[in-house]
Amino acid sequence: MIGYKEIVPHFSPTPPPVTISLFEIAYSAGGGYELAFFEMLTRRLELLLQTQVTSVQLVALNPCVKHLRGTRVWSRACDVLRAEIVCFVREKLSAAKDLPELKCSLR
């Protein structure tokens, strides 16, 4: 039977994922200020990547989009902005050099 003594030397737990609220960034940028939002998101991602994090969760995407669009009802314009944010995050994370495997979820 394998016990803790045999496993512990070979086990290194991963740190919990870092969670970033996209809605909080959008709220700080102000409703309708997409340029400020993308600048703030860029700074947040750059700081995050400097820490050599291995897992990131970007949350509250839909509320973020609605806030930036200044609407309560989802529309095609919301779909477009949502896709822009997803592509932007993918581009920023894939452009980062010398990173270990990075797990990212966007919801």
GROMACS .gro file of C-alpha atoms in nm:
model
  107
    1MET     CA    1   0.000   0.000   0.000
    2ILE     CA    2   0.129   0.342  -0.093
    3GLY     CA    3   0.117   0.600   0.182
    4TYR     CA    4   0.195   0.965   0.233
    5LYS     CA    5   0.564   0.898   0.300
    6GLU     CA    6   0.610   0.752  -0.047
    7ILE     CA    7   0.411   1.020  -0.231
    8VAL     CA    8   0.513   1.342  -0.055
    9PRO     CA    9   0.866   1.364  -0.203
   10HIS     CA   10   0.720   1.346  -0.555
   11PHE     CA   11   0.420   1.572  -0.503
   12SER     CA   12   0.426   1.947  -0.538
   13PRO     CA   13   0.083   2.108  -0.520
   14THR     CA   14   0.009   2.382  -0.767
   15PRO     CA   15  -0.095   2.719  -0.633
   16PRO     CA   16  -0.463   2.811  -0.667
   17PRO     CA   17  -0.562   2.999  -0.983
   18VAL     CA   18  -0.547   3.376  -0.983
   19THR     CA   19  -0.893   3.522  -1.043
   20ILE     CA   20  -0.946   3.853  -1.221
   21SER     CA   21  -1.290   4.009  -1.249
   22LEU     CA   22  -1.335   4.166  -1.590
   23PHE     CA   23  -1.642   4.347  -1.458
   24GLU     CA   24  -1.432   4.518  -1.190
   25ILE     CA   25  -1.189   4.638  -1.456
   26ALA     CA   26  -1.478   4.762  -1.673
   27TYR     CA   27  -1.636   4.935  -1.373
   28SER     CA   28  -1.307   5.108  -1.294
   29ALA     CA   29  -1.271   5.213  -1.658
   30GLY     CA   30  -1.625   5.351  -1.665
   31GLY     CA   31  -1.926   5.258  -1.875
   32GLY     CA   32  -1.862   5.298  -2.245
   33TYR     CA   33  -1.487   5.347  -2.209
   34GLU     CA   34  -1.359   5.046  -2.401
   35LEU     CA   35  -1.017   5.197  -2.468
   36ALA     CA   36  -0.957   5.254  -2.097
   37PHE     CA   37  -1.080   4.900  -2.026
   38PHE     CA   38  -0.834   4.743  -2.272
   39GLU     CA   39  -0.547   4.954  -2.135
   40MET     CA   40  -0.628   4.851  -1.778
   41LEU     CA   41  -0.666   4.487  -1.881
   42THR     CA   42  -0.328   4.501  -2.057
   43ARG     CA   43  -0.159   4.633  -1.742
   44ARG     CA   44  -0.329   4.371  -1.526
   45LEU     CA   45  -0.223   4.087  -1.757
   46GLU     CA   46   0.135   4.216  -1.781
   47LEU     CA   47   0.165   4.231  -1.403
   48LEU     CA   48   0.017   3.886  -1.376
   49LEU     CA   49   0.256   3.737  -1.631
   50GLN     CA   50   0.555   3.881  -1.443
   51THR     CA   51   0.463   3.664  -1.144
   52GLN     CA   52   0.502   3.341  -1.344
   53VAL     CA   53   0.150   3.235  -1.253
   54THR     CA   54   0.039   2.896  -1.387
   55SER     CA   55  -0.341   2.929  -1.373
   56VAL     CA   56  -0.567   3.229  -1.439
   57GLN     CA   57  -0.944   3.265  -1.425
   58LEU     CA   58  -1.093   3.569  -1.593
   59VAL     CA   59  -1.450   3.596  -1.467
   60ALA     CA   60  -1.763   3.810  -1.518
   61LEU     CA   61  -1.716   3.848  -1.894
   62ASN     CA   62  -2.085   3.900  -1.978
   63PRO     CA   63  -2.147   4.161  -1.705
   64CYS     CA   64  -1.829   4.335  -1.821
   65VAL     CA   65  -1.955   4.351  -2.179
   66LYS     CA   66  -2.297   4.479  -2.075
   67HIS     CA   67  -2.136   4.749  -1.861
   68LEU     CA   68  -1.905   4.863  -2.139
   69ARG     CA   69  -2.196   4.868  -2.386
   70GLY     CA   70  -2.417   5.046  -2.134
   71THR     CA   71  -2.703   4.800  -2.172
   72ARG     CA   72  -2.901   4.552  -1.966
   73VAL     CA   73  -3.012   4.346  -2.266
   74TRP     CA   74  -2.766   4.136  -2.465
   75SER     CA   75  -2.732   4.238  -2.830
   76ARG     CA   76  -2.523   4.163  -3.138
   77ALA     CA   77  -2.295   4.451  -3.040
   78CYS     CA   78  -2.238   4.266  -2.713
   79ASP     CA   79  -2.144   3.952  -2.909
   80VAL     CA   80  -1.888   4.152  -3.106
   81LEU     CA   81  -1.732   4.311  -2.798
   82ARG     CA   82  -1.726   3.976  -2.617
   83ALA     CA   83  -1.537   3.821  -2.909
   84GLU     CA   84  -1.295   4.116  -2.913
   85ILE     CA   85  -1.216   4.069  -2.544
   86VAL     CA   86  -1.162   3.694  -2.586
   87CYS     CA   87  -0.930   3.748  -2.885
   88PHE     CA   88  -0.746   4.024  -2.701
   89VAL     CA   89  -0.678   3.802  -2.399
   90ARG     CA   90  -0.568   3.511  -2.619
   91GLU     CA   91  -0.332   3.737  -2.811
   92LYS     CA   92  -0.177   3.887  -2.498
   93LEU     CA   93  -0.126   3.550  -2.332
   94SER     CA   94   0.009   3.376  -2.641
   95ALA     CA   95   0.255   3.662  -2.708
   96ALA     CA   96   0.413   3.620  -2.365
   97LYS     CA   97   0.759   3.466  -2.383
   98ASP     CA   98   0.933   3.226  -2.147
   99LEU     CA   99   0.621   3.117  -1.965
  100PRO     CA  100   0.560   2.777  -1.818
  101GLU     CA  101   0.238   2.612  -1.922
  102LEU     CA  102  -0.037   2.862  -1.846
  103LYS     CA  103  -0.395   2.751  -1.792
  104CYS     CA  104  -0.652   3.019  -1.855
  105SER     CA  105  -1.029   3.015  -1.835
  106LEU     CA  106  -1.254   3.297  -1.945
  107ARG     CA  107  -1.614   3.299  -1.830
   0.00000   0.00000   0.00000
